[in-house]
Amino acid sequence: MSTATTTALQASLIELIRVTSTVLPRDVVTAVAAGKKQETAGTNAAYALDVIDCNIGLAKTTSQPLCQDTGSILVYVHTPVGYDQITFEETFIEAVKEATVKGYLRQNSVDSITGKNSGNNIGPGAPDFHFHQWREDHVEVKLMLKGGGCENVGATYTLPNAKFGGRDLKGVENAILDCVLQAQGQGCGPGILGVGIGGDRVSGMACAKEQLLRTLDDTNDDPVLSELEQRIINKANQSGIGPMGFGGKTTLMGCKIGKRNRVPASFFVSISYMCWAFRRQGITLAADGNTTKWLY
Amino acid sequence: MAVISLTTPITEAQIRTLKVGDTVEITGRLYTGRDAVHHRLHHGEKPPVDLAGHIIYHCGPVMVKDRDKWLCKGAGPTTSSREEPYQWEVMRDHGIRGVIGKGGMGPKTLEGCVKYGCVYLHAIGGAAQVAAQKITRVDGVDWMDLGSPEAIWHLWVEKFPCIVTMDSHGNSLHKQVFEASAAALEKLKA
Ligand code: SF4
């Protein structure tokens, strides 16, 4: 990569981080508005969604982080064959450092043993890169900032389970709904679930998180999973947990489910809970490092 | 929905009138305090400010210094349950009248609320910019040696929005919603 290209790339990536941290994607804003309509005026649920809505507007106009927990930095990159991933990674790291200085990201990366904050969001596993090659001729970068509060209420279930059922759709459904119940409002709901059925403990959760890259209004290509997604949303929204766990109708704004093959001996249901501050954005890049398109 | 205005410092009598589900807007001084502060108080250190009648906010704000003035850039609530072992003690020993946080707290804290006349106020999780907007002044800071997010910040707030989710009569909205939602989902089980 030429110096001119890495300079342009770094600028594109800083802007991607700024927009992700301060502006919610269109599909999430629409879902919050739909939730607001659903709740009865004068209830705590309506009040919570009003404040959330106001916060979304304020963050955008002031260009300040939507939430002070700017989360873990999850990066999903698709590159043409032969693209220099090493330079991309180095440039992304520089962009993160600068975005931290500018205040788009909080100092959020802590050594797990010493407790020391690296101060610049860089450290082992941070940011978390996922590279894939594809046969397209351009680079695509998707970014998610996932806060700790909602990450803490995610879970992995193992089936069969006496309480939830066997290795079938019923067991899966009951396990997912148990996760919603245990989470209550602690993941800053209304939430969005990414679910991975099968795989192993790593690939199942990786699949769950990848589901969160889908837009809330898309339809699952798999009709069985599509129906399951709808059932989960309907039932969760009849639970009465509501925004922030205050009680109400809007408990989930979305549920996205994928599946992975498993070995015969195991059956995992991996669930990643995302808060209302669902910071996800993406760009495509030209060969010169400039942004050509915004994805959400 | 009637919004109840509270001005700090607050009397015990006022706190006793609040019920689970009430919407309140707080004006006056708030003190931030999270893990490290509760830890110190637990070990018997004297607080640098008089907490009587005041509210502790579970929050690690984002602060920047503009010449000699502190500005608050984001100040949403952090998860309160980590202070569950210590909170009742702070109620007993320092006469606080309220705690602001998110996610609710457990039975020890609820008991403390009843015994010492205190409430748990739930802020809107994630709404960092709304919270920052309601913080009109930063009046000072103590225990900065704990690091900025863990220090005791003296915040002045105007109409800071919260919901009472645990009151001084032994009611917890968190407990109520958990039980009701568990029953509802049990009926909907596949
Ligand atoms: S769960 Fe999400 S909205 Fe809540 S504090 Fe964490 S990042 Fe912010």
Coordinates of C-alpha atoms and ligand atoms in Angstrom, one line a residue:
Chain A
M1 CA 0.0 0.0 0.0
S2 CA 1.3 3.5 -0.8
T3 CA 1.6 6.1 1.9
A4 CA -1.2 8.1 0.2
T5 CA -3.5 5.1 0.3
T6 CA -2.8 4.3 4.0
T7 CA -3.4 8.0 4.9
A8 CA -6.7 8.0 3.0
L9 CA -7.6 4.6 4.5
Q10 CA -6.9 5.8 8.1
A11 CA -9.1 8.9 7.5
S12 CA -11.9 6.7 6.2
L13 CA -11.6 4.4 9.2
I14 CA -11.6 7.2 11.8
E15 CA -14.8 8.5 10.2
L16 CA -16.3 5.0 10.3
I17 CA -15.5 4.9 14.0
R18 CA -17.0 8.4 14.7
V19 CA -20.2 7.6 12.9
T20 CA -20.6 4.2 14.5
S21 CA -20.1 5.6 18.0
T22 CA -22.4 8.6 17.6
V23 CA -25.1 7.8 15.1
L24 CA -27.4 4.8 15.3
P25 CA -28.1 3.0 12.1
R26 CA -31.4 3.7 10.3
D27 CA -33.0 0.3 11.0
V28 CA -32.4 0.6 14.7
V29 CA -33.8 4.2 14.8
T30 CA -36.9 2.9 13.0
A31 CA -37.3 0.1 15.6
V32 CA -37.0 2.5 18.5
A33 CA -39.7 4.7 16.9
A34 CA -41.9 1.6 16.4
G35 CA -41.4 0.7 20.1
K36 CA -42.4 4.2 21.2
K37 CA -45.6 3.9 19.2
Q38 CA -46.4 0.6 20.8
E39 CA -46.1 1.8 24.4
T40 CA -48.9 3.5 26.2
A41 CA -48.3 7.2 26.9
G42 CA -47.6 8.0 30.5
T43 CA -46.0 4.7 31.3
N44 CA -42.4 4.2 32.5
A45 CA -41.8 2.2 29.3
A46 CA -42.9 5.2 27.1
Y47 CA -40.8 7.5 29.3
A48 CA -37.7 5.3 28.9
L49 CA -38.0 5.2 25.1
D50 CA -38.6 9.0 25.0
V51 CA -35.3 9.5 26.8
I52 CA -33.5 7.0 24.6
D53 CA -34.9 8.8 21.5
C54 CA -33.8 12.1 22.8
N55 CA -30.3 10.7 23.5
I56 CA -30.1 9.4 19.9
G57 CA -30.8 12.9 18.6
L58 CA -28.3 14.6 21.0
A59 CA -25.5 12.2 20.2
K60 CA -25.9 12.8 16.5
T61 CA -26.0 16.6 16.7
T62 CA -23.2 16.9 19.2
S63 CA -21.1 14.1 17.6
Q64 CA -20.5 12.5 21.0
P65 CA -20.7 8.8 21.9
L66 CA -24.3 7.5 22.2
C67 CA -23.3 5.7 25.4
Q68 CA -20.1 6.2 27.5
D69 CA -19.4 2.5 27.2
T70 CA -18.0 2.5 23.7
G71 CA -17.7 -1.3 24.0
S72 CA -15.4 -3.8 22.5
I73 CA -14.4 -3.1 18.9
L74 CA -15.5 -5.8 16.5
V75 CA -14.3 -5.5 13.0
Y76 CA -15.5 -7.7 10.1
V77 CA -13.5 -7.2 6.9
H78 CA -14.0 -8.7 3.4
T79 CA -11.1 -8.3 1.0
P80 CA -10.3 -9.2 -2.6
V81 CA -7.7 -12.0 -3.1
G82 CA -4.2 -10.5 -2.6
Y83 CA -5.2 -7.5 -0.5
D84 CA -2.6 -6.5 2.2
Q85 CA -4.4 -7.4 5.4
I86 CA -1.4 -6.7 7.6
T87 CA -1.3 -3.0 6.5
F88 CA -5.0 -2.8 6.9
E89 CA -4.8 -4.0 10.5
E90 CA -2.0 -1.6 11.3
T91 CA -3.9 1.3 9.8
F92 CA -7.0 0.3 11.7
I93 CA -5.1 0.3 15.0
E94 CA -3.8 3.8 14.3
A95 CA -7.3 4.9 13.5
V96 CA -8.5 3.5 16.9
K97 CA -5.8 5.3 18.7
E98 CA -6.7 8.6 17.1
A99 CA -10.4 8.0 17.6
T100 CA -9.7 7.5 21.3
V101 CA -7.7 10.7 21.6
K102 CA -10.6 12.5 19.8
G103 CA -13.1 11.1 22.3
Y104 CA -15.2 9.0 19.9
L105 CA -14.0 6.0 21.9
R106 CA -13.6 5.7 25.7
Q107 CA -10.4 4.2 27.1
N108 CA -11.9 0.7 27.3
S109 CA -9.2 -2.0 27.0
V110 CA -8.0 -3.5 30.3
D111 CA -5.4 -6.2 31.0
S112 CA -7.3 -9.1 32.4
I113 CA -4.8 -9.9 35.1
T114 CA -3.2 -6.6 36.1
G115 CA -6.3 -4.5 35.6
K116 CA -4.2 -1.9 33.8
N117 CA -6.0 0.1 31.1
S118 CA -3.9 0.4 28.0
G119 CA -5.3 3.9 27.5
N120 CA -5.6 3.6 23.7
N121 CA -8.0 0.7 23.2
I122 CA -5.2 -1.5 21.9
G123 CA -4.1 -4.8 23.5
P124 CA -4.3 -8.6 23.0
G125 CA -7.6 -9.3 21.2
A126 CA -8.5 -5.6 21.0
P127 CA -9.7 -4.7 18.5
D128 CA -11.2 -8.0 17.5
F129 CA -10.5 -8.6 13.7
H130 CA -12.4 -11.0 11.5
F131 CA -10.9 -11.2 8.0
H132 CA -12.5 -13.0 5.0
Q133 CA -11.6 -13.0 1.4
W134 CA -14.2 -12.7 -1.3
R135 CA -14.3 -12.6 -5.1
E136 CA -15.5 -9.0 -5.3
D137 CA -12.9 -6.3 -6.3
H138 CA -13.4 -4.0 -3.3
V139 CA -12.9 -4.0 0.5
E140 CA -15.9 -4.0 2.8
V141 CA -15.5 -3.1 6.5
K142 CA -18.2 -3.6 9.1
L143 CA -17.8 -2.3 12.6
M144 CA -19.7 -3.0 15.8
L145 CA -19.1 -1.4 19.2
K146 CA -20.6 -3.8 21.8
G147 CA -20.9 -2.6 25.4
G148 CA -20.2 -4.6 28.5
G149 CA -23.6 -4.4 30.1
C150 CA -25.3 -6.3 27.3
E151 CA -22.4 -8.6 26.7
N152 CA -22.6 -9.8 30.3
V153 CA -26.2 -11.0 29.9
G154 CA -25.4 -13.2 26.8
A155 CA -25.3 -16.9 27.4
T156 CA -24.5 -20.3 26.0
Y157 CA -27.0 -23.1 26.6
T158 CA -26.4 -26.8 26.2
L159 CA -29.2 -29.1 25.0
P160 CA -30.8 -31.4 26.1
N161 CA -31.7 -29.7 29.3
A162 CA -34.4 -30.8 31.8
K163 CA -35.9 -27.3 32.0
F164 CA -35.9 -26.3 28.4
G165 CA -36.2 -29.5 26.4
G166 CA -34.4 -31.6 23.8
R167 CA -32.2 -31.0 20.8
D168 CA -35.0 -29.6 18.7
L169 CA -36.7 -26.3 17.8
K170 CA -38.7 -26.4 21.1
G171 CA -35.6 -26.8 23.2
V172 CA -33.9 -24.0 21.3
E173 CA -36.9 -21.7 21.7
N174 CA -37.2 -22.2 25.4
A175 CA -33.5 -21.7 25.9
I176 CA -33.5 -18.4 24.1
L177 CA -36.6 -17.2 26.0
D178 CA -34.9 -18.1 29.3
C179 CA -32.0 -15.8 28.3
V180 CA -34.5 -13.0 27.7
L181 CA -36.0 -13.7 31.2
Q182 CA -32.7 -13.7 33.0
A183 CA -31.4 -10.6 31.2
Q184 CA -34.5 -8.6 32.2
G185 CA -33.5 -4.9 31.7
Q186 CA -29.8 -5.4 32.6
G187 CA -28.6 -5.4 29.1
C188 CA -30.2 -2.0 28.5
G189 CA -33.2 -3.3 26.6
P190 CA -35.1 -3.2 24.4
G191 CA -32.5 -5.6 23.1
I192 CA -31.7 -7.4 19.9
L193 CA -30.6 -11.0 20.0
G194 CA -28.0 -12.7 17.8
V195 CA -28.3 -16.4 18.1
G196 CA -26.1 -19.2 16.8
I197 CA -27.5 -22.8 16.9
G198 CA -24.9 -25.5 16.9
G199 CA -21.2 -25.2 16.2
D200 CA -18.7 -25.4 19.1
R201 CA -18.4 -22.9 21.9
V202 CA -16.4 -20.5 19.8
S203 CA -18.0 -20.9 16.4
G204 CA -21.5 -20.9 17.8
M205 CA -21.0 -17.5 19.6
A206 CA -19.1 -16.2 16.5
C207 CA -22.2 -17.1 14.4
A208 CA -24.5 -15.4 17.0
K209 CA -22.5 -12.2 16.8
E210 CA -22.4 -12.3 13.0
Q211 CA -26.2 -12.4 12.9
L212 CA -26.1 -8.9 14.5
L213 CA -24.6 -7.6 11.2
R214 CA -28.0 -8.3 9.5
T215 CA -30.5 -5.4 9.4
L216 CA -33.4 -5.6 11.8
D217 CA -35.9 -5.5 8.9
D218 CA -34.4 -8.3 6.8
T219 CA -35.9 -11.8 6.4
N220 CA -34.0 -15.0 7.1
D221 CA -33.5 -17.0 4.0
D222 CA -34.2 -20.2 6.0
P223 CA -38.0 -20.3 6.5
V224 CA -37.7 -22.4 9.7
L225 CA -35.3 -20.0 11.3
S226 CA -37.3 -17.1 10.0
E227 CA -40.4 -18.4 11.8
L228 CA -38.4 -19.1 14.9
E229 CA -37.1 -15.5 14.9
Q230 CA -40.7 -14.2 14.7
R231 CA -42.0 -16.5 17.5
I232 CA -39.2 -15.4 19.8
I233 CA -39.9 -11.7 19.2
N234 CA -43.7 -12.2 19.7
K235 CA -43.3 -14.2 22.9
A236 CA -40.6 -12.0 24.4
N237 CA -42.8 -9.0 23.8
Q238 CA -45.6 -10.6 25.7
S239 CA -43.3 -11.2 28.7
G240 CA -44.0 -7.7 30.1
I241 CA -40.3 -7.0 30.8
G242 CA -40.3 -3.9 28.6
P243 CA -37.6 -1.1 28.1
M244 CA -35.0 -1.1 30.9
G245 CA -37.0 -3.9 32.6
F246 CA -39.5 -1.3 33.7
G247 CA -42.4 -3.3 32.4
G248 CA -44.0 -2.8 29.0
K249 CA -44.4 -4.2 25.5
T250 CA -41.1 -3.6 23.9
T251 CA -38.7 -6.2 25.2
L252 CA -37.0 -7.2 22.0
M253 CA -36.5 -5.1 18.8
G254 CA -35.1 -8.0 16.9
C255 CA -33.9 -11.6 16.9
K256 CA -31.6 -12.9 14.2
I257 CA -30.7 -16.6 14.2
G258 CA -28.1 -18.6 12.2
K259 CA -27.0 -22.2 12.4
R260 CA -23.7 -24.1 12.2
N261 CA -23.1 -27.8 11.9
R262 CA -22.2 -29.5 15.1
V263 CA -20.5 -32.7 16.1
P264 CA -23.1 -35.4 17.1
A265 CA -22.1 -35.2 20.8
S266 CA -22.8 -31.5 21.3
F267 CA -25.7 -29.1 20.9
F268 CA -25.1 -25.4 21.8
V269 CA -27.4 -22.5 21.6
S270 CA -25.3 -19.4 21.8
I271 CA -26.9 -16.0 22.4
S272 CA -25.4 -12.6 22.1
Y273 CA -27.6 -9.8 23.6
M274 CA -27.2 -6.4 22.1
C275 CA -28.5 -3.2 23.9
W276 CA -30.7 -0.5 22.3
A277 CA -27.4 1.4 21.7
F278 CA -26.8 -0.9 18.8
R279 CA -23.7 0.7 17.2
R280 CA -23.1 -0.9 13.9
Q281 CA -21.9 0.7 10.7
G282 CA -20.0 -0.3 7.5
I283 CA -18.3 1.1 4.5
T284 CA -16.9 -0.1 1.2
L285 CA -13.5 1.2 0.1
A286 CA -12.0 2.2 -3.2
A287 CA -8.5 1.1 -4.1
D288 CA -7.2 4.5 -3.0
G289 CA -8.5 4.0 0.5
N290 CA -11.5 6.4 0.2
T291 CA -15.0 5.5 1.3
T292 CA -17.3 4.7 -1.6
K293 CA -20.5 3.7 0.2
W294 CA -22.1 3.5 3.7
L295 CA -23.8 0.2 4.3
Y296 CA -26.4 0.8 7.0
Chain B
M1 CA -47.8 10.9 34.2
A2 CA -47.1 13.1 37.0
V3 CA -43.4 13.9 37.4
I4 CA -42.2 14.4 41.0
S5 CA -39.5 17.0 41.5
L6 CA -36.9 16.3 44.1
T7 CA -34.3 18.7 45.3
T8 CA -31.2 17.5 47.2
P9 CA -30.6 17.3 50.1
I10 CA -33.8 15.3 50.7
T11 CA -35.6 14.6 53.9
E12 CA -36.5 11.1 55.1
A13 CA -40.2 12.1 55.1
Q14 CA -40.0 13.0 51.4
I15 CA -38.3 9.8 50.6
R16 CA -41.0 7.8 52.4
T17 CA -43.7 9.3 50.1
L18 CA -42.1 7.8 47.0
K19 CA -43.4 4.6 45.5
V20 CA -42.1 2.1 43.0
G21 CA -43.0 3.3 39.5
D22 CA -42.8 7.0 40.3
T23 CA -41.1 9.2 37.8
V24 CA -38.8 11.8 39.4
E25 CA -36.6 14.6 38.2
I26 CA -33.8 15.6 40.5
T27 CA -32.3 19.0 40.9
G28 CA -29.3 19.8 43.0
R29 CA -26.1 18.2 44.0
L30 CA -25.2 14.5 43.1
Y31 CA -22.1 12.7 44.2
T32 CA -20.7 9.9 41.9
G33 CA -19.5 6.8 43.6
R34 CA -18.8 3.4 42.3
D35 CA -16.7 0.3 43.1
A36 CA -13.6 1.9 44.6
V37 CA -15.5 4.5 46.6
H38 CA -17.8 1.9 48.2
H39 CA -14.8 -0.2 48.9
R40 CA -13.1 2.6 50.8
L41 CA -16.2 3.5 52.8
H42 CA -16.7 -0.2 53.7
H43 CA -13.2 -0.2 55.1
G44 CA -14.1 2.7 57.3
E45 CA -12.6 5.6 55.5
K46 CA -14.3 8.9 56.2
P47 CA -16.0 10.4 53.1
P48 CA -14.6 13.7 52.0
V49 CA -18.1 15.3 51.8
D50 CA -21.1 15.2 54.0
L51 CA -23.4 12.6 52.3
A52 CA -26.4 13.1 54.7
G53 CA -29.6 13.7 52.7
H54 CA -27.7 13.2 49.4
I55 CA -27.8 10.8 46.5
I56 CA -24.9 8.7 45.3
Y57 CA -24.8 8.2 41.5
H58 CA -23.3 4.9 40.3
C59 CA -21.5 6.5 37.3
G60 CA -18.0 6.8 35.9
P61 CA -18.4 10.0 33.9
V62 CA -16.3 11.1 31.0
M63 CA -14.7 14.4 32.1
V64 CA -12.4 16.8 30.2
K65 CA -10.6 19.8 31.6
D66 CA -11.1 23.1 29.8
R67 CA -8.4 25.4 31.3
D68 CA -9.4 25.2 35.1
K69 CA -13.0 24.0 34.5
W70 CA -14.2 20.4 34.3
L71 CA -16.7 19.6 31.6
C72 CA -18.9 16.5 31.6
K73 CA -19.0 14.7 28.2
G74 CA -21.0 11.7 29.1
A75 CA -22.5 10.4 32.3
G76 CA -24.9 7.5 32.0
P77 CA -25.4 5.0 34.9
T78 CA -23.3 1.9 35.4
T79 CA -24.5 -1.5 36.7
S80 CA -25.4 -1.2 40.4
S81 CA -25.4 -4.8 41.5
R82 CA -21.7 -4.7 42.1
E83 CA -22.3 -2.5 45.1
E84 CA -24.9 -4.8 46.6
P85 CA -22.6 -6.0 49.4
Y86 CA -21.8 -2.4 50.6
Q87 CA -24.8 -0.2 49.8
W88 CA -26.9 -0.8 52.9
E89 CA -23.9 0.1 55.1
V90 CA -23.5 3.4 53.3
M91 CA -27.2 4.0 54.0
R92 CA -26.8 3.2 57.7
D93 CA -23.5 5.1 58.3
H94 CA -23.8 8.1 56.1
G95 CA -27.5 9.0 55.9
I96 CA -27.8 9.0 52.1
R97 CA -31.4 9.2 50.9
G98 CA -31.0 7.6 47.5
V99 CA -28.9 5.8 45.0
I100 CA -29.0 6.2 41.2
G101 CA -27.9 3.4 38.9
K102 CA -29.1 0.8 36.5
G103 CA -30.2 -2.8 36.6
G104 CA -31.5 -2.6 40.2
M105 CA -30.1 -4.1 43.4
G106 CA -30.8 -7.0 45.6
P107 CA -32.5 -7.9 49.0
K108 CA -29.7 -6.4 51.2
T109 CA -30.2 -3.0 49.6
L110 CA -33.9 -3.2 49.7
E111 CA -33.8 -4.0 53.4
G112 CA -31.5 -1.0 53.8
C113 CA -34.0 1.2 52.0
V114 CA -36.8 0.2 54.4
K115 CA -34.6 0.5 57.6
Y116 CA -32.8 3.7 56.9
G117 CA -35.3 5.6 54.6
C118 CA -33.8 5.4 51.1
V119 CA -34.8 4.7 47.5
Y120 CA -33.2 3.2 44.5
L121 CA -33.6 5.4 41.4
H122 CA -33.1 3.8 38.0
A123 CA -31.6 6.1 35.3
I124 CA -32.0 5.3 31.6
G125 CA -29.1 3.0 30.8
G126 CA -27.0 4.1 27.9
A127 CA -28.5 7.6 27.7
A128 CA -25.1 9.2 28.3
Q129 CA -25.8 12.4 26.4
V130 CA -29.2 13.1 28.0
A131 CA -27.5 12.6 31.4
A132 CA -24.6 14.9 30.4
Q133 CA -27.1 17.6 29.3
K134 CA -28.8 17.5 32.7
I135 CA -25.5 18.0 34.5
T136 CA -25.2 21.8 34.3
R137 CA -22.1 22.2 36.4
V138 CA -19.2 20.2 37.8
D139 CA -18.4 21.7 41.3
G140 CA -15.5 19.6 42.3
V141 CA -13.9 16.3 42.7
D142 CA -12.5 14.2 45.6
W143 CA -10.5 11.0 45.8
M144 CA -9.0 11.6 42.3
D145 CA -6.3 9.1 43.3
L146 CA -8.8 6.4 42.4
G147 CA -8.7 7.5 38.8
S148 CA -11.2 9.7 37.1
P149 CA -14.1 7.2 36.5
E150 CA -13.9 6.0 40.2
A151 CA -13.5 9.4 41.8
I152 CA -16.2 11.3 43.8
W153 CA -17.4 14.0 41.4
H154 CA -19.7 16.8 42.7
L155 CA -22.2 17.2 40.0
W156 CA -25.0 19.9 39.8
V157 CA -28.0 18.5 38.0
E158 CA -31.2 20.1 36.7
K159 CA -34.2 17.8 36.2
F160 CA -32.2 14.6 36.0
P161 CA -34.7 11.9 35.0
C162 CA -35.1 8.6 37.0
I163 CA -37.7 6.0 37.9
V164 CA -38.1 4.8 41.4
T165 CA -37.7 1.0 41.1
M166 CA -37.0 0.2 44.8
D167 CA -38.8 2.1 47.6
S168 CA -38.6 2.5 51.3
H169 CA -41.7 0.3 51.8
G170 CA -40.0 -2.9 50.7
N171 CA -41.2 -2.9 47.1
S172 CA -39.0 -3.6 44.1
L173 CA -40.1 -3.2 40.6
H174 CA -37.3 -5.5 39.5
K175 CA -38.7 -8.3 41.7
Q176 CA -42.2 -7.6 40.5
V177 CA -41.3 -7.6 36.8
F178 CA -39.1 -10.7 37.1
E179 CA -41.9 -12.7 38.8
A180 CA -44.6 -11.5 36.4
S181 CA -42.4 -12.1 33.3
A182 CA -41.3 -15.6 34.5
A183 CA -45.0 -16.5 34.9
A184 CA -45.9 -15.1 31.5
L185 CA -43.1 -16.9 29.7
E186 CA -43.9 -20.1 31.5
K187 CA -47.3 -20.0 29.9
L188 CA -45.9 -19.3 26.5
K189 CA -43.4 -22.2 26.7
A190 CA -43.0 -24.3 23.6
Ligands
SF4_1 S1 -25.5 -2.2 27.7 FE1 -25.2 -0.8 25.9 S2 -26.5 1.0 26.4 FE2 -26.2 -0.1 28.3 S3 -24.4 0.9 29.3 FE3 -23.7 -0.9 28.1 S4 -23.2 -0.1 26.0 FE4 -24.4 1.4 27.1

